[in-house]
Coordinates of C-alpha atoms and ligand atoms in Angstrom, one line a residue:
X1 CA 100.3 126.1 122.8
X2 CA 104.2 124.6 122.4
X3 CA 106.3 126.4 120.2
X4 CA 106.1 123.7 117.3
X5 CA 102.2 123.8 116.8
X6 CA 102.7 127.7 116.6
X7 CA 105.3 127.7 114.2
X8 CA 103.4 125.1 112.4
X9 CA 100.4 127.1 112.2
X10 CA 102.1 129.8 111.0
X11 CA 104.6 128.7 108.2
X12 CA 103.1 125.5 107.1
X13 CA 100.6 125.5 104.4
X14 CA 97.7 124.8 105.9
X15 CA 96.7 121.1 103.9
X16 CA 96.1 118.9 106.8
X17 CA 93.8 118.6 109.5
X18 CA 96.6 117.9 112.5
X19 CA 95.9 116.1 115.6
X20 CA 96.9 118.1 118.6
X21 CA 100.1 115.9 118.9
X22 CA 103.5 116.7 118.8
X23 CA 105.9 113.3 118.3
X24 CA 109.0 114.3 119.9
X25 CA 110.3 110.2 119.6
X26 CA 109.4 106.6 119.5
X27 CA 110.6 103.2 119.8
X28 CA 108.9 100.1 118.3
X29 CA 105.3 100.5 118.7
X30 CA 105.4 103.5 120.6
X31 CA 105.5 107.5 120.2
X32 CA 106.1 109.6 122.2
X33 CA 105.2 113.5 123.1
X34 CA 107.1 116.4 124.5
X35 CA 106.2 115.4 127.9
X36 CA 107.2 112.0 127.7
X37 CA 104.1 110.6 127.3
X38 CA 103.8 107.4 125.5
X39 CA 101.0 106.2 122.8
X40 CA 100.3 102.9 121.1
X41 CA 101.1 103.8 117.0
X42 CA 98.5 101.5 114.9
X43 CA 99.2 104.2 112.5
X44 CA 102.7 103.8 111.8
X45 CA 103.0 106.7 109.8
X46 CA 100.0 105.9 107.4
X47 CA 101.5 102.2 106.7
X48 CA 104.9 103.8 106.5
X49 CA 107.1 102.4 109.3
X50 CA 106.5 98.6 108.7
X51 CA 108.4 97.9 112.1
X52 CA 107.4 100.9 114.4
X53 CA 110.3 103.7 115.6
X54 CA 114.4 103.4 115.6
X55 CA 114.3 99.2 115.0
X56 CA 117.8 98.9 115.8
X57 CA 118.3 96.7 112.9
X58 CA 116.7 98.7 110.4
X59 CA 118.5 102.1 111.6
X60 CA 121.9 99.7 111.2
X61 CA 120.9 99.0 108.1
X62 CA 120.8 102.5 107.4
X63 CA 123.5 103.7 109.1
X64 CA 125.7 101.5 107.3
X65 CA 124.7 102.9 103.9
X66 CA 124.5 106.6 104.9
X67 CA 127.9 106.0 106.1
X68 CA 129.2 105.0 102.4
X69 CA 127.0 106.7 100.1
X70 CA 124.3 108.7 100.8
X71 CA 123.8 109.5 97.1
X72 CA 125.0 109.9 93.6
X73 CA 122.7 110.2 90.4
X74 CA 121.7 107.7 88.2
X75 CA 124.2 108.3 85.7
X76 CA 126.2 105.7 87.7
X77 CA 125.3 102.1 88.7
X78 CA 124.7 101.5 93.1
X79 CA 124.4 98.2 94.5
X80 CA 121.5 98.6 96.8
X81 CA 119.2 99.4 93.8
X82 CA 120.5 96.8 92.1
X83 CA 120.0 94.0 94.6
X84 CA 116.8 95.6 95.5
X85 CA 115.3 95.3 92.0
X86 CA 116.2 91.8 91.8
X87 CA 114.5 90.9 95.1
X88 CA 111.6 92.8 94.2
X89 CA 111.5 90.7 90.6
X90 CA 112.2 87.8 92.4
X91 CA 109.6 87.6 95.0
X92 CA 106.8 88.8 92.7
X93 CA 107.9 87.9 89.5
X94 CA 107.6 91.2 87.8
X95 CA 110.9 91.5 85.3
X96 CA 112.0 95.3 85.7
X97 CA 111.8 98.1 87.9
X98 CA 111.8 101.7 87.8
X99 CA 112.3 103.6 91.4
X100 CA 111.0 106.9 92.5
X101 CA 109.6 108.7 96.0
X102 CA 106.5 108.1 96.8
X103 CA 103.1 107.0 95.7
X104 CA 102.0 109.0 93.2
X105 CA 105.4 109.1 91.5
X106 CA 105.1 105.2 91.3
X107 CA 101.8 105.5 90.1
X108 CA 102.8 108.2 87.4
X109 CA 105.5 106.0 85.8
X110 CA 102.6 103.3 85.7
X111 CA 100.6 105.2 83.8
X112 CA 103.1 106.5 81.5
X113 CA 104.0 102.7 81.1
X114 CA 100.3 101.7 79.7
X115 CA 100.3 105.0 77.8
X116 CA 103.6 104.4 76.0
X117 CA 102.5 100.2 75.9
X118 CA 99.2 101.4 73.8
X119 CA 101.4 103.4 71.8
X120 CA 104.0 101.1 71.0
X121 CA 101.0 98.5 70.2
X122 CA 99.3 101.0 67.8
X123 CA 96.3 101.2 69.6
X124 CA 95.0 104.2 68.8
X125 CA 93.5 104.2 72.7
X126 CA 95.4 105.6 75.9
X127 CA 92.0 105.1 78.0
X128 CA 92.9 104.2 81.7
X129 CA 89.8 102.8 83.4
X130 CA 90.1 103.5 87.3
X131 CA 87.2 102.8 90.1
X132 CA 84.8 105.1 92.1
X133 CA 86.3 105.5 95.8
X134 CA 90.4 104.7 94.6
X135 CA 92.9 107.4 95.5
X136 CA 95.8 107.0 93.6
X137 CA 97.6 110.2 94.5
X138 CA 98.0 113.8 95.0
X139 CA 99.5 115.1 91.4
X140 CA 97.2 116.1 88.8
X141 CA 97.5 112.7 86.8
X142 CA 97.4 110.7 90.0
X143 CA 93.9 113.1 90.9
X144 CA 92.5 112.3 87.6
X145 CA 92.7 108.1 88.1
X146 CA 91.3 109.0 91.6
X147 CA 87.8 108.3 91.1
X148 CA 86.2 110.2 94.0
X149 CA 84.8 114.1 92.6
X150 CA 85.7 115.7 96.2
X151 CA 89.3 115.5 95.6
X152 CA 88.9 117.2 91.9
X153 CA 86.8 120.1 92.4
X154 CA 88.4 123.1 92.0
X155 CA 91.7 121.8 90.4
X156 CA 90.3 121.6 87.0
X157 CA 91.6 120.4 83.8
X158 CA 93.1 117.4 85.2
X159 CA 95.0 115.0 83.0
X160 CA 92.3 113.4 80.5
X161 CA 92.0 110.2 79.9
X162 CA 90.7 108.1 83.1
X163 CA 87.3 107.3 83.7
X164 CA 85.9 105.6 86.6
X165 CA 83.5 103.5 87.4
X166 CA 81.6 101.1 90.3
X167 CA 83.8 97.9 91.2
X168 CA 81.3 95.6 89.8
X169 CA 81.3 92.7 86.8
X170 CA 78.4 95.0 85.2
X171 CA 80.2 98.2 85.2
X172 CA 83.8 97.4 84.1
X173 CA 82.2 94.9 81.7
X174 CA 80.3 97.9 80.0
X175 CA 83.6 100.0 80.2
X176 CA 85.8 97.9 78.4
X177 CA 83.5 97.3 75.6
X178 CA 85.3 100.7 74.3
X179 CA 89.0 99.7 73.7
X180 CA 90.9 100.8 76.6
X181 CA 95.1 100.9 77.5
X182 CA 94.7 100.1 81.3
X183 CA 92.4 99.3 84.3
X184 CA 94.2 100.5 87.9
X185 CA 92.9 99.0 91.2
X186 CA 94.0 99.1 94.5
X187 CA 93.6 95.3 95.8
X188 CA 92.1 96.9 99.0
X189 CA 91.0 100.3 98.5
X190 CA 92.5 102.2 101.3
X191 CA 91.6 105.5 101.5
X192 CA 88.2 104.9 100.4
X193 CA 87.5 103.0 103.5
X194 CA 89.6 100.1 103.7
X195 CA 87.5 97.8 101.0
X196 CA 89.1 95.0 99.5
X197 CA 87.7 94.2 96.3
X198 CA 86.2 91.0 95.8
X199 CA 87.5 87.7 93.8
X200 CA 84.6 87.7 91.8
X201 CA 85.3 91.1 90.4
X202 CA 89.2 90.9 90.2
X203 CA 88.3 87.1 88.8
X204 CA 86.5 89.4 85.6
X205 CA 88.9 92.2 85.8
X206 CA 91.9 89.8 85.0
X207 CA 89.6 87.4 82.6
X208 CA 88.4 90.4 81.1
X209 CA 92.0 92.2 80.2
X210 CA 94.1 89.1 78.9
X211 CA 90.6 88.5 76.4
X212 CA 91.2 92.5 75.3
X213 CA 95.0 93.2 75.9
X214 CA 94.0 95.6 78.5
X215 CA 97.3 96.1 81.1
X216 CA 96.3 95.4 84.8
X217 CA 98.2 97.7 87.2
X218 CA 97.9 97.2 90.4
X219 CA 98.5 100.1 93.2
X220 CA 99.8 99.0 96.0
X221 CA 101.3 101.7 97.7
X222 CA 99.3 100.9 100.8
X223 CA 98.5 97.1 100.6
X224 CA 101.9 96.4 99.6
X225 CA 105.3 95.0 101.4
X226 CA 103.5 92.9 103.9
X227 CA 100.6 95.0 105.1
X228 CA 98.1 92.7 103.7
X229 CA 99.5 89.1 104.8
X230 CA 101.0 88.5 101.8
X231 CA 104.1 89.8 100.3
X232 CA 101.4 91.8 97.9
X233 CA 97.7 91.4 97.9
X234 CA 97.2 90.5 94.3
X235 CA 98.9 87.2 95.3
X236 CA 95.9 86.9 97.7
X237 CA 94.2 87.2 94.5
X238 CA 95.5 84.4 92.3
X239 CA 96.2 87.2 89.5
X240 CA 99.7 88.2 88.6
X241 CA 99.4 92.4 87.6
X242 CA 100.9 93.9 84.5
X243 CA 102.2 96.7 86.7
X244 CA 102.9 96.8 89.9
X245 CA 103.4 100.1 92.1
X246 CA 104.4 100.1 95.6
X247 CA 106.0 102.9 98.3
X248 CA 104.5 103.3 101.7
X249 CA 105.8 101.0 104.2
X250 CA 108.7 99.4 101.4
X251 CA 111.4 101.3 103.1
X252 CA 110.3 101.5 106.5
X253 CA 110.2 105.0 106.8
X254 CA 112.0 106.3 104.2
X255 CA 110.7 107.8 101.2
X256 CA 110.7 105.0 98.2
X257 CA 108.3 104.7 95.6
X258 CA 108.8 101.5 92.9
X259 CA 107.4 100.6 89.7
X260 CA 107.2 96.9 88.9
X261 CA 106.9 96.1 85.2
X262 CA 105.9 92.1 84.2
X263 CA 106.7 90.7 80.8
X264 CA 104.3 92.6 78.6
X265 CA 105.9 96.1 79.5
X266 CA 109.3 94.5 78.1
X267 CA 111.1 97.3 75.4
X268 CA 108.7 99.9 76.8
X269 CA 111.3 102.5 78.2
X270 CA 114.2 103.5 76.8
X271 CA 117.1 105.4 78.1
X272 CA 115.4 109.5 78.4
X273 CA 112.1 108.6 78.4
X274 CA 111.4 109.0 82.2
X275 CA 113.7 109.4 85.5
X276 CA 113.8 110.2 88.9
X277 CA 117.0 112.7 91.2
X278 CA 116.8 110.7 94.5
X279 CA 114.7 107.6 92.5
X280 CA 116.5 104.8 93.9
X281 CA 118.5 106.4 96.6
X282 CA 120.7 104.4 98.2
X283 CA 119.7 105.0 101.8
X284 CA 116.5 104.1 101.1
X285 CA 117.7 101.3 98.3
X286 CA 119.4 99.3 101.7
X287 CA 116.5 100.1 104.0
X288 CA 114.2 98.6 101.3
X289 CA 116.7 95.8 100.9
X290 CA 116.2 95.0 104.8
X291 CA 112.7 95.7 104.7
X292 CA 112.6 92.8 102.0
X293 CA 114.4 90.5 103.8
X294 CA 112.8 90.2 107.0
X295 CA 109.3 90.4 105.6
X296 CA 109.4 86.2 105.1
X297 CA 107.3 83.2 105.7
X298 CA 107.2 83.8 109.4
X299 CA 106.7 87.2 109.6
X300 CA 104.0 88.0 107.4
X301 CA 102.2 84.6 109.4
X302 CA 102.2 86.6 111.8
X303 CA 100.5 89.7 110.6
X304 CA 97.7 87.2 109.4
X305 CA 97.3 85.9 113.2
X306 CA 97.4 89.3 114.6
X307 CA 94.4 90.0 111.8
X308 CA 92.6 87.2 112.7
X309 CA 93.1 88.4 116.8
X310 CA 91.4 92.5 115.7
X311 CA 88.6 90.9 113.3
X312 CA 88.0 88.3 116.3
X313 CA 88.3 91.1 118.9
X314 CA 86.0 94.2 117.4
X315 CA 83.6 92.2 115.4
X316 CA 80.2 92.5 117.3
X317 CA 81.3 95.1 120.3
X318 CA 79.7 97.4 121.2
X319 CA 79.8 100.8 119.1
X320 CA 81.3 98.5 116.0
X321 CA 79.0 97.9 113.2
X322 CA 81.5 96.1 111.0
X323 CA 84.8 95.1 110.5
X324 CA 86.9 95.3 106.7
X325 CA 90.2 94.5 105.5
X326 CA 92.8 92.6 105.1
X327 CA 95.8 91.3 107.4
X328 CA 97.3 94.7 109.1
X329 CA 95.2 97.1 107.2
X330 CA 91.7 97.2 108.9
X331 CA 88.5 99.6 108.7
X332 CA 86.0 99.5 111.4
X333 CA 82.6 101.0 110.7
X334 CA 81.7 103.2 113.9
X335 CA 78.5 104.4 115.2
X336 CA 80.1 107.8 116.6
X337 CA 81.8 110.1 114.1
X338 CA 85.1 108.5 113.1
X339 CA 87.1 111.2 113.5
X340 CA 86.2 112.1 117.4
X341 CA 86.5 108.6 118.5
X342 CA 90.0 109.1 116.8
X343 CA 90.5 111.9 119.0
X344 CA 89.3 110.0 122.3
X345 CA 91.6 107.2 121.3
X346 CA 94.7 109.7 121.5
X347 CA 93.5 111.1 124.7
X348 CA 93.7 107.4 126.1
X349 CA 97.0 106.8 124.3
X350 CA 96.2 104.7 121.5
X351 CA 96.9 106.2 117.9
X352 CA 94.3 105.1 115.2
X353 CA 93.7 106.5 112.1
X354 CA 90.6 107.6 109.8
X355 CA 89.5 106.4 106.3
X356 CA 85.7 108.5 105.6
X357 CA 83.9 107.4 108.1
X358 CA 85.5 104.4 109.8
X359 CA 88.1 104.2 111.9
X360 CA 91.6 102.4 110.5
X361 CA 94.3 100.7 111.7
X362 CA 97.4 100.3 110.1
X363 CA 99.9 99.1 113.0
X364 CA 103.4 98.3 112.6
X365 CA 103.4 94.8 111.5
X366 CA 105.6 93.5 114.1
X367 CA 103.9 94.7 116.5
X368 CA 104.6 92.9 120.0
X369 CA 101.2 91.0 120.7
X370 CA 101.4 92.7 124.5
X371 CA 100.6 96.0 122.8
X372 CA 98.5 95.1 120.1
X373 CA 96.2 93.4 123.3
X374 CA 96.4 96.4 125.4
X375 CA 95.6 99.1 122.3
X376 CA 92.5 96.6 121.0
X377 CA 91.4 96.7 124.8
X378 CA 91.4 100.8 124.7
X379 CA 89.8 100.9 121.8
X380 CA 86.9 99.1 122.6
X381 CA 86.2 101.0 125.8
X382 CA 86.4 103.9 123.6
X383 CA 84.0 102.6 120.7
X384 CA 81.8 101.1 123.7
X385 CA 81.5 104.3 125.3
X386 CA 81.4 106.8 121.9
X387 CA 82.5 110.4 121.8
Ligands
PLP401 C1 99.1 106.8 99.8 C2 98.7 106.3 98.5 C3 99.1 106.9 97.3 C4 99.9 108.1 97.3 O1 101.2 107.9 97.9 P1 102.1 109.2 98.2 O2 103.4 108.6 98.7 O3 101.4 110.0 99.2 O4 102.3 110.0 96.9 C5 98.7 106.3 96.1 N1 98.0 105.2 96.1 C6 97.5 104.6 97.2 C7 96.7 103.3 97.1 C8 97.8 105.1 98.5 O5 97.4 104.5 99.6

């Protein structure tokens, strides 16, 4: 065993089910192991590292800041949050921003948004509505609007306040007959198999909360900052959220969660009433910034041709029973057991992720079509042969 999976095993809290992997390195698309050996990522980091390993324009991008100001609190003003915030409002047309590190940071300031909204509004409701099968996080609020039991057990009381239910017209239809501050969604749920809702039900979900001043927020920490096609995936939708949170891939690999805020939340915060250290921080401010710029017309094009090229090369093999998602974030329904033919796919060097009990893919979206042909072609040996 190497030294690292040792010292892993025994300082590391033991809350995740490793691969027997060690990534020493990478470049673009590829990692690679102590021994030098190379594998195809269409993982990138669980959506993280939008354009694989070391681009040498995203690490100049960083370089540059980290060489000028790594940090400072927010007690001062720094450009790259600043310019970031207004490409963010710009290209989505959201009208504020709060930043923070991750996920469920973004999705906490989104639910203390709708809480404090209800407030303001005097409804004497703070009711999120959430749906069976989201994940929206790790912390104990974030647990509660998850809306599958397996994650709660055990971790009892959790925030009150959420209750989920199916993504159908019926169900959220009887929900909201009680007054209620919010409904969060994930566009696609992620990891609840890769599922993107459909337009009929985000169709009613939007009708539904303009008719009863219910706030939409959309999560997308995974589908977000090109992953789906689209700049986000509500614009897939024809719906414009209330609340937007993103963080995943929006810095490329740095950690940078964001909390979009449309028109409605205007006069909501006020100065103390939430915040964030390293929210915002500029390193991750100008990576965000280059992010953001390259993810254009062209770009995210391609990501919907490279989905088009996995739907068209999976759907129907052998050992596939179906094929889910949307633009670079894909499930595949297996016969085997996901999480082996995950495990053959590393032994063949090809990185794939699970989500229950498909198989996902979540590739760096500029992957070079080369490797994206040669990874698809491993993969289907593997799923033909099963594990
Ligand atoms: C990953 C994820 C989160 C949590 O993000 P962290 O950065 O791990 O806190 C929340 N919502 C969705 C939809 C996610 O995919």
């Amino acid at each position: 065993m190497s030294d690292t999976k040792l010292l892993d095993g025994e300082y590391i809290l033991p809350t995740y089910a490793r691969f027997p992997l060690e990534i020493v390195s990478g470049k673009g698309s590829l990692a690679y192991d102590q021994e030098g050996r190379s594998y195809i990522d269409l993982g990138a980091g669980i959506a993280v590292n939008t354009f694989g390993y070391a681009d040498d324009e995203w690490v100049k991008a960083v370089t540059d800041q980290l060489n000028t100001l790594q940090h400072t609190s927010n007690l001062y003003y720094t450009a790259p949050m600043a310019k970031l915030a207004e490409q963010l409002c710009q290209r989505t047309g959201m009208k504020k921003v709060f930043f923070s590190n991750s996920g469920a940071e973004a999705n906490e300031c989104a639910i203390k948004a709708a809480r404090r909204y209800a407030a303001l509004k005097g409804k004497n409701t703070s009711r999120i509505i959430t749906l069976k099968n989201s994940f929206h996080g790790r912390t104990l609020t974030t647990l509660a609007a998850t809306g599958q039991d397996v994650f709660h057990k055990d971790f009892l009381p959790l925030t009150e306040g959420f209750e989920s239910v199916e993504p159908t017209v019926e169900a959220l239809t009887q929900a909201l007959q009680k007054p209620a501050a919010a409904v969060i969604f994930e566009p696609v749920q992620g990891e609840g198999g890769v599922v993107p809702l459909s337009q009929e039900f985000v169709d009613h979900l939007a009708a539904l909360a303009k008719e009863k001043d219910v706030l939409l927020i959309a999560d997308e920490v995974q589908t977000g900052n090109g992953r789906c096609g689209t700049l986000y995936a509500y614009m897939q939708y024809g719906i414009l959220p209330d609340i937007l949170s993103t963080a995943k891939g929006l810095a490329g690999g740095l950690p940078l969660g964001a909390t979009m805020m449309g028109e409605k939340l205007e006069g909501v915060f006020a100065p103390g009433l939430h915040g964030s250290t390293f929210g915002g921080n500029p390193v991750c401010a100008a990576a965000a910034l280059h992010v953001l710029e390259r993810l254009d017309d062209t770009l995210l094009q391609n990501v919907r041709e490279k989905s088009k090229y996995i739907f068209d090369a999976l759907t129907g093999c052998p050992g596939v029973k179906c094929v889910s998602g949307l633009g670079l974030m894909i499930g595949i329904e297996v016969e085997g057991e996901a999480k082996k033919l995950a495990q053959a796919c590393l032994d063949q060097g090809v990185l794939v992720l699970t989500a229950k009990q498909k198989l996902r893919l979540l590739p760096p979206l500029n992957i070079p079509m080369p490797l994206l042909e040669k990874a698809i072609g491993i993969l289907k040996e593997v799923l033909a042969k099963g594990a």
